[in-house]
Tab-separated table of N, CA and C in Angstrom:
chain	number	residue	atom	x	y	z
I	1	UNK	N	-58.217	-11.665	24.178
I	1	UNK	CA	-57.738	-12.709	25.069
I	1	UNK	C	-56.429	-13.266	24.514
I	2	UNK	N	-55.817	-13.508	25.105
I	2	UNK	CA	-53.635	-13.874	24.822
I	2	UNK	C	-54.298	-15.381	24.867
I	3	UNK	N	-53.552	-15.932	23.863
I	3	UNK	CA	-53.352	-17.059	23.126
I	3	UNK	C	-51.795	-18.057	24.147
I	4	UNK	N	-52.021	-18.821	25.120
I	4	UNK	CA	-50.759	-19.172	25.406
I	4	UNK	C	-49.591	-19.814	24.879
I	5	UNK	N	-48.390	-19.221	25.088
I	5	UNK	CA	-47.532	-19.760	24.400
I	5	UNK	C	-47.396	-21.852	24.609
I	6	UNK	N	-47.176	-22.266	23.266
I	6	UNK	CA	-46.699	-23.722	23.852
I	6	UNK	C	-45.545	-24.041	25.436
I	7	UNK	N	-45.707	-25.139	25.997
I	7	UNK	CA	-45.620	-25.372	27.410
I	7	UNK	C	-44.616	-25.308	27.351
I	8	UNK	N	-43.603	-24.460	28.334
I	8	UNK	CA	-42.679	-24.050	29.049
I	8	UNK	C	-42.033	-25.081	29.903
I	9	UNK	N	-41.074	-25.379	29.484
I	9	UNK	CA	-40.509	-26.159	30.500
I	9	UNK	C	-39.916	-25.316	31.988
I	10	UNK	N	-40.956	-25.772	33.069
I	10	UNK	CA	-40.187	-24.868	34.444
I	10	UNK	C	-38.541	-24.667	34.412
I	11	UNK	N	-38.415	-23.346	35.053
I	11	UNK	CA	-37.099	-22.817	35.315
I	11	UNK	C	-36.857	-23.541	36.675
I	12	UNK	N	-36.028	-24.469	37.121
I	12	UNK	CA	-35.197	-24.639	38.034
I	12	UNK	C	-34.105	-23.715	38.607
I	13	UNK	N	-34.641	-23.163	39.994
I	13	UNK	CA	-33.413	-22.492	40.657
I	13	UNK	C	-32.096	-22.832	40.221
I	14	UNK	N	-31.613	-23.954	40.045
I	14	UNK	CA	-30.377	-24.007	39.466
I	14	UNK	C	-30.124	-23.216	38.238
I	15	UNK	N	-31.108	-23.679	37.310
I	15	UNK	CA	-30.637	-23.066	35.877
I	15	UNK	C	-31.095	-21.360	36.008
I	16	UNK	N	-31.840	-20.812	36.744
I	16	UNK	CA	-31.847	-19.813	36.496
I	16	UNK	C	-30.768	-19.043	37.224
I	17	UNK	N	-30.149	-19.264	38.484
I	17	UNK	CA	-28.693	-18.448	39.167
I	17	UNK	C	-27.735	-19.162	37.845
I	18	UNK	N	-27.812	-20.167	37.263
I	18	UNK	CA	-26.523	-20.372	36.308
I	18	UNK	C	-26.555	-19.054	35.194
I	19	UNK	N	-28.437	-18.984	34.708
I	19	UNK	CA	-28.730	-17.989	33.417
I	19	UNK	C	-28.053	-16.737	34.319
I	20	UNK	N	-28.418	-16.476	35.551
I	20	UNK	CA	-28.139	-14.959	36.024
I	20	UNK	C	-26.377	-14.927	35.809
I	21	UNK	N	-25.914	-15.606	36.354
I	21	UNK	CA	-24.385	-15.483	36.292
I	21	UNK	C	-23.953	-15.322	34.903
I	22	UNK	N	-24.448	-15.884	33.828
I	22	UNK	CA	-23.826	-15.849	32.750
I	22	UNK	C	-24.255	-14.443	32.192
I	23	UNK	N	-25.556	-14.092	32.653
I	23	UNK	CA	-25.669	-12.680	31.690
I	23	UNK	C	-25.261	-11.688	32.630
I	24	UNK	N	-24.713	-11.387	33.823
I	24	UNK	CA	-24.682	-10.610	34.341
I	24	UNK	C	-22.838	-10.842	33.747
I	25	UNK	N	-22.167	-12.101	33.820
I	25	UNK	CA	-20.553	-11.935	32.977
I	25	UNK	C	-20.762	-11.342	31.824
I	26	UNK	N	-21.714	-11.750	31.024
I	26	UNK	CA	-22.004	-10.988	29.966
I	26	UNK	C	-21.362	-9.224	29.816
I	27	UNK	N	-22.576	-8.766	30.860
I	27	UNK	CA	-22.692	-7.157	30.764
I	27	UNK	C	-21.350	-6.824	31.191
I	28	UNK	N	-20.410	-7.427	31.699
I	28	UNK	CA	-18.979	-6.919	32.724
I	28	UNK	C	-18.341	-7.192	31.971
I	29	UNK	N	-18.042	-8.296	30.845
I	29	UNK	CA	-17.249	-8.357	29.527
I	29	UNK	C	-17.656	-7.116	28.926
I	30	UNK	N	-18.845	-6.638	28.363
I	30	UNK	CA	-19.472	-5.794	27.299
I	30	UNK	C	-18.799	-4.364	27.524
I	31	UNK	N	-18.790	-4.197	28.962
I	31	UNK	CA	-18.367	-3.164	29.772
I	31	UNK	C	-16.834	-3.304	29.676
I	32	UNK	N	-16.135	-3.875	30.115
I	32	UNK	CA	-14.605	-4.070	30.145
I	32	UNK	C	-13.768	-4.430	28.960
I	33	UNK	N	-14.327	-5.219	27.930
I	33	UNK	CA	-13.526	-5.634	26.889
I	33	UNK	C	-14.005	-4.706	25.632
I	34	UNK	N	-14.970	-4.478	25.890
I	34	UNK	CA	-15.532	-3.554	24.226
I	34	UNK	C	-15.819	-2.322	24.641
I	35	UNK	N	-16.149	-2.053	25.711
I	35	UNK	CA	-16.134	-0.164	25.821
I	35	UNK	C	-17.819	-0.013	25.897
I	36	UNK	N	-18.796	-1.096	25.941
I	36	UNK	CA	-20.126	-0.919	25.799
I	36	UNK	C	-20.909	-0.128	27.117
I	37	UNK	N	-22.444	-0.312	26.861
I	37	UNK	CA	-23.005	-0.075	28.132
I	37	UNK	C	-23.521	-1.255	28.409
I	38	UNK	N	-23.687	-0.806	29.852
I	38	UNK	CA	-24.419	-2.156	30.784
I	38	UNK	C	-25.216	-2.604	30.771
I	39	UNK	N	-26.050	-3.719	29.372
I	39	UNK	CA	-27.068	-4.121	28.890
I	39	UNK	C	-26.886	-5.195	28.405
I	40	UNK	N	-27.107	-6.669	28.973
I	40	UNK	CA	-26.593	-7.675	28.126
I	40	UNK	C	-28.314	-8.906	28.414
I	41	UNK	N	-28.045	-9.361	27.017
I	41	UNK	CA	-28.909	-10.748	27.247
I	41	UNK	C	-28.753	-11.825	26.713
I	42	UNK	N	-29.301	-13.139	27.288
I	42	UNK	CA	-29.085	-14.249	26.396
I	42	UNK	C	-30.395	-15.316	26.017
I	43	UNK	N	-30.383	-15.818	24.963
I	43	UNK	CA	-31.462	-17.059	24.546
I	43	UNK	C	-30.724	-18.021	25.189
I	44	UNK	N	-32.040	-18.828	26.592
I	44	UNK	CA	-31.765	-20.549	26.919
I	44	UNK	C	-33.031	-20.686	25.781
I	45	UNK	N	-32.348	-21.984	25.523
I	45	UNK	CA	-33.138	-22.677	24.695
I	45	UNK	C	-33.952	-24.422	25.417
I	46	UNK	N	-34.912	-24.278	24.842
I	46	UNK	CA	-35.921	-25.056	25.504
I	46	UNK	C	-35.560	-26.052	26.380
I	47	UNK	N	-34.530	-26.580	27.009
I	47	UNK	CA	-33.663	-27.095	27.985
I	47	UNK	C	-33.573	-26.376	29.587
I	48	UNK	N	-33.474	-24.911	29.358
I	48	UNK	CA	-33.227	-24.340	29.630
I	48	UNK	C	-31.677	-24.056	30.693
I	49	UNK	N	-30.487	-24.224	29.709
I	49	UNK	CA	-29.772	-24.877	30.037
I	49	UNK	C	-28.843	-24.150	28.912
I	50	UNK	N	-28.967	-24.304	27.830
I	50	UNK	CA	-28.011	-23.874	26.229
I	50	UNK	C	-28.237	-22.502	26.353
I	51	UNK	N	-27.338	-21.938	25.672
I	51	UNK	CA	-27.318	-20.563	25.880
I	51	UNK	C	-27.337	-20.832	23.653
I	52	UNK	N	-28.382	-20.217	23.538
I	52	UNK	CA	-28.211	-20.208	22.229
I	52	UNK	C	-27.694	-18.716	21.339
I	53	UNK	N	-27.866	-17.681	21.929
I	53	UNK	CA	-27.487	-16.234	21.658
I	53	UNK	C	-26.935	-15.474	22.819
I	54	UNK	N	-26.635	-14.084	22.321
I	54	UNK	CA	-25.900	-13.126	23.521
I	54	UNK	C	-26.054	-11.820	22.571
I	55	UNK	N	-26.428	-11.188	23.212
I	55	UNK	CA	-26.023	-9.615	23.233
I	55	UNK	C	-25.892	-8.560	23.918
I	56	UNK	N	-25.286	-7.457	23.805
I	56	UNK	CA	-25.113	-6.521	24.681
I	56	UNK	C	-25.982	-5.450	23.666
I	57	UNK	N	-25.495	-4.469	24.697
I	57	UNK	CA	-26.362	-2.973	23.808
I	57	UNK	C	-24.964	-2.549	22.803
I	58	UNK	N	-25.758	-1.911	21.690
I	58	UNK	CA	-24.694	-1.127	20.725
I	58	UNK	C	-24.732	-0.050	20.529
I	59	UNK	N	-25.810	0.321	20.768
I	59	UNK	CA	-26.048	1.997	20.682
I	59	UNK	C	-27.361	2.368	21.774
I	60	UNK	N	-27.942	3.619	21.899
I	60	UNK	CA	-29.592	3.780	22.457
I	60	UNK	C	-30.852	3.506	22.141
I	61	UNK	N	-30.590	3.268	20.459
I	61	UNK	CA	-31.702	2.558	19.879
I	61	UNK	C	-31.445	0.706	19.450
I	62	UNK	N	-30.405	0.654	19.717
I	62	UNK	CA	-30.070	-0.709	19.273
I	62	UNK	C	-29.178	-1.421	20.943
I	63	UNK	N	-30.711	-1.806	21.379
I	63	UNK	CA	-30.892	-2.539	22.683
I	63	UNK	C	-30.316	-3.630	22.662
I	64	UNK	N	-29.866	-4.907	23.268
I	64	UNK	CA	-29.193	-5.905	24.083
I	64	UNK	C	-30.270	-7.036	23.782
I	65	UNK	N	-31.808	-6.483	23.896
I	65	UNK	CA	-33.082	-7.544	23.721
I	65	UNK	C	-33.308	-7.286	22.691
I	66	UNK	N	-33.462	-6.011	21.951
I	66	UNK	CA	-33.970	-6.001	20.755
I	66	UNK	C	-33.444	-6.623	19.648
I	67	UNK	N	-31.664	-6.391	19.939
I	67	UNK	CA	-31.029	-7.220	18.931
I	67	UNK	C	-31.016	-8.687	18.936
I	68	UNK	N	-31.253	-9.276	20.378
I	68	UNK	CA	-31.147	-10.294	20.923
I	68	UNK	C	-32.339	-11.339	20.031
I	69	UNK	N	-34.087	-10.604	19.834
I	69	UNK	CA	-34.464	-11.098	20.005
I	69	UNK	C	-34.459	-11.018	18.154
I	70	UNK	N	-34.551	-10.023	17.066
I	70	UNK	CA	-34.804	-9.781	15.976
I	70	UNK	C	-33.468	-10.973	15.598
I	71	UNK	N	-32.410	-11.266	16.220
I	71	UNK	CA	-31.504	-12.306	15.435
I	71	UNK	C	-32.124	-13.301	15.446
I	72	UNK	N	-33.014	-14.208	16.770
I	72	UNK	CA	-33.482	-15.108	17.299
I	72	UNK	C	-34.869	-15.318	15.901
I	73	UNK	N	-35.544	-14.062	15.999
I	73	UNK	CA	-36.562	-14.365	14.849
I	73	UNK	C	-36.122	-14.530	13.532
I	74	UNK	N	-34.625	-14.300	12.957
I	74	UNK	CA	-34.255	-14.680	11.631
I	74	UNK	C	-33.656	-15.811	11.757
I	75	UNK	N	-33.488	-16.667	13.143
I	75	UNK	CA	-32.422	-17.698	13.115
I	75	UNK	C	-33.352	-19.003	13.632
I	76	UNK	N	-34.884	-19.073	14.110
I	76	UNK	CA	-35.127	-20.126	15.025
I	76	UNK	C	-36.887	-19.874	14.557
I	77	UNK	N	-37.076	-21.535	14.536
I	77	UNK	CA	-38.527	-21.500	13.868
I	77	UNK	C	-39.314	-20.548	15.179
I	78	UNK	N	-40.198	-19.973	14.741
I	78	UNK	CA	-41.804	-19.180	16.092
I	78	UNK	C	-41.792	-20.047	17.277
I	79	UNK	N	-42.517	-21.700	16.434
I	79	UNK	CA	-42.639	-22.611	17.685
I	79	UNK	C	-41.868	-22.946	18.489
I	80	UNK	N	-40.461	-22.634	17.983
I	80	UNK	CA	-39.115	-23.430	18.710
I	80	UNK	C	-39.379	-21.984	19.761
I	81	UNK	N	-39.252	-20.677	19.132
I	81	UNK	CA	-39.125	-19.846	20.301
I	81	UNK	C	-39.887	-19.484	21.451
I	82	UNK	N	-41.120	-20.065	21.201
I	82	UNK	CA	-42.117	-19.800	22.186
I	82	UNK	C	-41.657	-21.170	23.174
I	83	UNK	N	-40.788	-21.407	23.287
I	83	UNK	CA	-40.349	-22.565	24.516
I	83	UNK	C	-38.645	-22.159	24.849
I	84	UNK	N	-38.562	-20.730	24.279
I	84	UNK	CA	-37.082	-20.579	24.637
I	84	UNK	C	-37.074	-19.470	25.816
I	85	UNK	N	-36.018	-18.910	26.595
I	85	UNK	CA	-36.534	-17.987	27.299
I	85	UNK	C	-34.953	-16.697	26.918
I	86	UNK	N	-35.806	-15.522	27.244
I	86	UNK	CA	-34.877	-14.635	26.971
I	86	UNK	C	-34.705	-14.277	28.201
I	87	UNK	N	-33.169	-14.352	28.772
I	87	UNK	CA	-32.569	-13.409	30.104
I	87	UNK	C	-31.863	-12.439	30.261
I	88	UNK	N	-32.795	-11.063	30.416
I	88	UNK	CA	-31.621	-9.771	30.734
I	88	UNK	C	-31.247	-9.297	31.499
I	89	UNK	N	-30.211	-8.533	31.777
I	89	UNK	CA	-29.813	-8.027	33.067
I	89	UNK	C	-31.011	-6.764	33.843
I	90	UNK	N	-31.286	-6.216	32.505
I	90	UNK	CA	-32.688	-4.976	32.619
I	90	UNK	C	-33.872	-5.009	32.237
I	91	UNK	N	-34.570	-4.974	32.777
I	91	UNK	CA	-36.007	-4.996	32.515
I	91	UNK	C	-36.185	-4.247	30.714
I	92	UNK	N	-36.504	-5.028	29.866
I	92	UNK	CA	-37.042	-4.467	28.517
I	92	UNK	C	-37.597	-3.532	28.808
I	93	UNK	N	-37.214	-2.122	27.572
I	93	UNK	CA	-38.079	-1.074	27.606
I	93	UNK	C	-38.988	-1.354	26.398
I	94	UNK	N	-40.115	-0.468	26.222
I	94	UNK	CA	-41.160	-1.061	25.653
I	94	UNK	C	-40.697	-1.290	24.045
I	95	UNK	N	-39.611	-0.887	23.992
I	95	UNK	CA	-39.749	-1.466	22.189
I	95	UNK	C	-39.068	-2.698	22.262
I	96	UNK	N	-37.970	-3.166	23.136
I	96	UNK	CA	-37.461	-4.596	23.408
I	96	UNK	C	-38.535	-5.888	23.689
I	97	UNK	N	-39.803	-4.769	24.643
I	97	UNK	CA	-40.951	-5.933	24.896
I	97	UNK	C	-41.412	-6.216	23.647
I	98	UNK	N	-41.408	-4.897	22.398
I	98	UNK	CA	-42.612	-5.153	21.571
I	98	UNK	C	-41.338	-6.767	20.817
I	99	UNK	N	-40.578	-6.117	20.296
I	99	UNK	CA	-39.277	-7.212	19.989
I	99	UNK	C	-39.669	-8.510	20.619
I	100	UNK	N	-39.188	-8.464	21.606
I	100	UNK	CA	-39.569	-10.044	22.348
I	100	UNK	C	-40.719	-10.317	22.003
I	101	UNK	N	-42.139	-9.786	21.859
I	101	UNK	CA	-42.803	-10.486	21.385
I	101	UNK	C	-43.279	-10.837	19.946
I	102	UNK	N	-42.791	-9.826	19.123
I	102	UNK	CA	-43.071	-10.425	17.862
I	102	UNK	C	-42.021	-11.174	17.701
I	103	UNK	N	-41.065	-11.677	18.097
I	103	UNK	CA	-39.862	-12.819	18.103
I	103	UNK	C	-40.885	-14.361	18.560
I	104	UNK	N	-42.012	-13.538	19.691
I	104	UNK	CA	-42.880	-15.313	19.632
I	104	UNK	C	-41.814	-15.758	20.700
I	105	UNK	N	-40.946	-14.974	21.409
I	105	UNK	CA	-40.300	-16.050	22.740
I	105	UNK	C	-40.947	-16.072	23.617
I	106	UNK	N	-41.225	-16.988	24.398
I	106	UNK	CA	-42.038	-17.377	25.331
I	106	UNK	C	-41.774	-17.022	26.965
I	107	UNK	N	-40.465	-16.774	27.504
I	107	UNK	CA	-40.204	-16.566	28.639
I	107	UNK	C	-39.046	-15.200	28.530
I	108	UNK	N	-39.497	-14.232	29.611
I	108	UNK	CA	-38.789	-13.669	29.954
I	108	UNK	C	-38.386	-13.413	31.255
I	109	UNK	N	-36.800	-13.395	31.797
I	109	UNK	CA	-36.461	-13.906	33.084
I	109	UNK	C	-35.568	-11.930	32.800
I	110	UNK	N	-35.717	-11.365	33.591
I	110	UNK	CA	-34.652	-10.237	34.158
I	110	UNK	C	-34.787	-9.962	35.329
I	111	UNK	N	-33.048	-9.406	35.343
I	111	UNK	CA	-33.002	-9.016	36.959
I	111	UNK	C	-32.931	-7.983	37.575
I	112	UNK	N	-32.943	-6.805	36.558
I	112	UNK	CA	-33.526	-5.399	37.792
I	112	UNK	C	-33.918	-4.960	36.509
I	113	UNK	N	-35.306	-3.903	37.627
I	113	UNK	CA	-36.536	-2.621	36.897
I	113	UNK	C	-35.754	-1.779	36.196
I	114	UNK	N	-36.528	-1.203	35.514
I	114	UNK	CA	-36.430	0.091	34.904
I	114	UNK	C	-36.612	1.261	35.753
I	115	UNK	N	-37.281	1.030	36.926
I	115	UNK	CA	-36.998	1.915	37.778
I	115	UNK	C	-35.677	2.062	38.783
I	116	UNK	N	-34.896	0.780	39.242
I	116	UNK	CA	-33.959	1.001	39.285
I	116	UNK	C	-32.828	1.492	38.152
I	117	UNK	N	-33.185	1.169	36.553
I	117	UNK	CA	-31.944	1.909	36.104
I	117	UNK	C	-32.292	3.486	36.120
I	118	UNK	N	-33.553	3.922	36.063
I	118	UNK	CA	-33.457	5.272	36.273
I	118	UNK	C	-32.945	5.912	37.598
I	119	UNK	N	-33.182	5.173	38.841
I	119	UNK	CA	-32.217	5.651	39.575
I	119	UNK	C	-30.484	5.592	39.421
I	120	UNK	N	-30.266	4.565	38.766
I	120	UNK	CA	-29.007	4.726	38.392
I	120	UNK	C	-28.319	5.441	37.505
I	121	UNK	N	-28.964	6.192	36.696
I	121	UNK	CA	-28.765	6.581	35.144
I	121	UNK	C	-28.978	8.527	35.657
I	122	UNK	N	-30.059	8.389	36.241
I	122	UNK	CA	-30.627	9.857	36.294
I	122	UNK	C	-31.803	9.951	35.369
I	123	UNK	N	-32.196	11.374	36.227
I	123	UNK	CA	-32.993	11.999	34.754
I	123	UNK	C	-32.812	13.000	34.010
I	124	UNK	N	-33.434	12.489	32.434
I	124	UNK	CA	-32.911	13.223	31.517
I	124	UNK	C	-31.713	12.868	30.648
I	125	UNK	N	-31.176	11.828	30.832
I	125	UNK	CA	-29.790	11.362	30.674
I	125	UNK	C	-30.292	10.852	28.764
I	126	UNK	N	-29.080	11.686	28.136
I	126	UNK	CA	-29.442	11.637	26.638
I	126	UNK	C	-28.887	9.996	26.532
I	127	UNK	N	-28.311	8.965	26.681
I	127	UNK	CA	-28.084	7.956	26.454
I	127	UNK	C	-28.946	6.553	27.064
I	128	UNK	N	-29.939	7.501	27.932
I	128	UNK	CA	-30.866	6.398	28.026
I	128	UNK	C	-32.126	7.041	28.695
I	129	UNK	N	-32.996	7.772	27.714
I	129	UNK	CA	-34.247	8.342	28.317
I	129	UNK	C	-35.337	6.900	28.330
I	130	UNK	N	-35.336	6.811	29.889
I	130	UNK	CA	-36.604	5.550	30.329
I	130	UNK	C	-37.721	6.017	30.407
I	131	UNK	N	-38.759	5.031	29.890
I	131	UNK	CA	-39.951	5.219	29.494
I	131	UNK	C	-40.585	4.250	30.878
I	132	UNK	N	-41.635	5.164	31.705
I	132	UNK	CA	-42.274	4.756	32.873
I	132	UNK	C	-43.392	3.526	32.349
I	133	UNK	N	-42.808	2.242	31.631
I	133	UNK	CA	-43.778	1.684	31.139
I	133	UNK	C	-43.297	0.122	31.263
I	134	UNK	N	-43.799	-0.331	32.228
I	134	UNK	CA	-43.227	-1.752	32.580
I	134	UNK	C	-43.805	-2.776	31.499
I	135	UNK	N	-42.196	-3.818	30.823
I	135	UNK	CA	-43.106	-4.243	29.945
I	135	UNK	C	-44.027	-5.435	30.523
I	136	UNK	N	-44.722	-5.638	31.596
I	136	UNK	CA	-45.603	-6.620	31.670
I	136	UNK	C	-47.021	-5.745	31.039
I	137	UNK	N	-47.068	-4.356	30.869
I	137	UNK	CA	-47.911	-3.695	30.457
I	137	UNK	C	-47.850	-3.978	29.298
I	138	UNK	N	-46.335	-3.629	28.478
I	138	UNK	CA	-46.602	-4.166	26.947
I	138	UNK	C	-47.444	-5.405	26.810
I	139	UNK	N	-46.395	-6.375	27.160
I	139	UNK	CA	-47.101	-8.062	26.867
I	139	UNK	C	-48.626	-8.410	27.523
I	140	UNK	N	-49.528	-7.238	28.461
I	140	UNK	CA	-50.642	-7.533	28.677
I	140	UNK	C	-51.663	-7.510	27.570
I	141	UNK	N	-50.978	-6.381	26.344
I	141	UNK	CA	-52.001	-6.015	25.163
I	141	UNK	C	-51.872	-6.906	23.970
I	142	UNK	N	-51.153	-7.815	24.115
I	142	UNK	CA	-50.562	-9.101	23.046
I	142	UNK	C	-51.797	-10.110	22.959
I	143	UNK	N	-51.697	-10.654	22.168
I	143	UNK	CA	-52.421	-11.419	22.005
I	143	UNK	C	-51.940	-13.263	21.991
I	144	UNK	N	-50.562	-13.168	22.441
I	144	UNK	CA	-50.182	-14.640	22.862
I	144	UNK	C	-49.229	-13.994	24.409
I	145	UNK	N	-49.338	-15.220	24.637
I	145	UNK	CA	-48.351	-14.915	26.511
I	145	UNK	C	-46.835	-15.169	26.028
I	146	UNK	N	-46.504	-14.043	26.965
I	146	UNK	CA	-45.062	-14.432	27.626
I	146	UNK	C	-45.351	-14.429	28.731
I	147	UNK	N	-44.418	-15.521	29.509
I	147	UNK	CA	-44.382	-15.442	30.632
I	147	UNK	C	-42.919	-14.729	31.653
I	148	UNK	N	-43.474	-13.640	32.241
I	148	UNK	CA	-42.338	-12.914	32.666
I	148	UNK	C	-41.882	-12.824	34.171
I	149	UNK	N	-40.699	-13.408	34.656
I	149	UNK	CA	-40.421	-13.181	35.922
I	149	UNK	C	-39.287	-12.138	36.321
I	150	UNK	N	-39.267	-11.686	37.004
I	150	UNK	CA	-38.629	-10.159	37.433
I	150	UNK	C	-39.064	-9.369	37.810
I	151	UNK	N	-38.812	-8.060	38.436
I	151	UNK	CA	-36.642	-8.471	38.973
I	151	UNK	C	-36.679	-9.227	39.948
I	152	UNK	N	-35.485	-9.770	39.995
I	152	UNK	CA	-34.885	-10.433	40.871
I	152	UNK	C	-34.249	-10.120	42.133
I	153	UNK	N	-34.850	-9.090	42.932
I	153	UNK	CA	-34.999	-8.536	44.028
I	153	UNK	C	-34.587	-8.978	45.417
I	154	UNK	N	-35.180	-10.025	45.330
I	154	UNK	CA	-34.728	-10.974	46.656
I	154	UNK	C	-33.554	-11.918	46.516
I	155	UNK	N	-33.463	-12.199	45.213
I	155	UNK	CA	-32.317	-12.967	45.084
I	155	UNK	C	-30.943	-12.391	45.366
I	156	UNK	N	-31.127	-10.712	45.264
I	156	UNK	CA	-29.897	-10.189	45.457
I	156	UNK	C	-29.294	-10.026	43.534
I	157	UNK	N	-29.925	-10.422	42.713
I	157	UNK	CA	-29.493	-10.768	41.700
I	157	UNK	C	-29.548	-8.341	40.953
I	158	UNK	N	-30.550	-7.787	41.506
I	158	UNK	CA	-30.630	-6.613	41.245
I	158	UNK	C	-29.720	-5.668	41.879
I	159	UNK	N	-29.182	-6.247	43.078
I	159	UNK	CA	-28.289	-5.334	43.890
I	159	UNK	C	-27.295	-5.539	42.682
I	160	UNK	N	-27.147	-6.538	41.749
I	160	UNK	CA	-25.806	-7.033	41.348
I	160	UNK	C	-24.983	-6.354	40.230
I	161	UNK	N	-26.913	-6.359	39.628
I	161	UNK	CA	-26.500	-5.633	38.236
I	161	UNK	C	-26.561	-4.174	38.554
I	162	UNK	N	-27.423	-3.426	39.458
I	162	UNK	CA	-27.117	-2.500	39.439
I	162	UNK	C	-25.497	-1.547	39.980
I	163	UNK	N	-24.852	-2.177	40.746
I	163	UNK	CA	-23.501	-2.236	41.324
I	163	UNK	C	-22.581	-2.257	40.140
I	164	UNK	N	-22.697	-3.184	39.366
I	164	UNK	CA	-22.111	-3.679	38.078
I	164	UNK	C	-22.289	-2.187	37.131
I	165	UNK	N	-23.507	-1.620	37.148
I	165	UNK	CA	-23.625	-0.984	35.916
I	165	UNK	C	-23.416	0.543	36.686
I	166	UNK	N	-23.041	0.560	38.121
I	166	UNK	CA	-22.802	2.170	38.256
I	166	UNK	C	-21.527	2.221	37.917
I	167	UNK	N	-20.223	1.338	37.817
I	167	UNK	CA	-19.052	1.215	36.909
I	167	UNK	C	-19.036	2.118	35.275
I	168	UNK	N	-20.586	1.921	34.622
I	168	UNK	CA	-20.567	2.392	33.686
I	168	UNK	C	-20.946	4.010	33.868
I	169	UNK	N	-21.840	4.051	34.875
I	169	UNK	CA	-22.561	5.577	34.722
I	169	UNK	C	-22.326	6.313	35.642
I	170	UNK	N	-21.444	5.611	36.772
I	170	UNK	CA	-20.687	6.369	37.418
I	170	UNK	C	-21.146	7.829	37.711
């Protein structure tokens, strides 16, 4: 039985189109100014409001969340993080979920599947072989909650990033 994380302060529609805009500038900087791929995320912190971290992807094994969240666990007490929320442009693949949760963050907000980046990416594609494994599956076998909302489908927020990231994979 999952242990719940300490209480979450609700996401307000406001703050979450502010979180989407900022990580989706994120991935279009990452993309345009550094030569990266289209993978970016950020820590709000218990406000949900501060942007306390950022990352993009750096390589295929060194994810946007994973790095995102392993800085977050050397930089921010457990309890503080289980009231912070992590926002990515892509749905965590399962080693970013396992990341996010031994980081102890409490919310995760992204805005398009892993099944949309495999339609975008292809299959077989050596720079990003996706694993058919949604992480609400990871975080079901945990033993404390995250709470995860995504994608962002209706918001239009998935048309966005995916548009954004066929720039990269073209």
């Amino acid at each position: 039985m999952a242990t719940p994380s300490p209480t979450l302060l609700p996401l307000t529609q406001p703050q979450l189109t502010a979180a989407c805009h900022a990580v989706l500038h994120h991935q279009t900087q990452a993309q345009d100014l550094h030569k990266k791929r289209p993978f970016a995320a950020i820590l709000l912190a218990p406000d949900n409001k501060t942007i306390l971290l950022s990352s993009n992807s750096l390589s295929h094994v060194r994810h946007a969340e994973s790095e995102l969240a392993r800085n977050a666990a050397d930089n921010y007490d457990w309890t503080y993080l289980a009231r912070c929320t992590l926002v990515s442009t892509w749905e965590p693949c399962a080693m970013c979920a396992g990341a996010i949760y031994w980081a102890h963050i409490g919310r995760l907000v992204y805005l398009a599947s892993e099944s949309a980046l495999g339609e975008v990416i292809g299959v077989g594609n050596p720079e990003n072989l996706t694993l058919d494994l949604p992480c609400r599956r990871v975080f079901e076998k945990g033993q404390s909650v995250v709470e995860v909302v995504g994608p962002l489908v209706e918001e239009g927020w998935e048309g966005k990033v995916v548009e954004d990231s066929r720039r990269y994979w073209g």
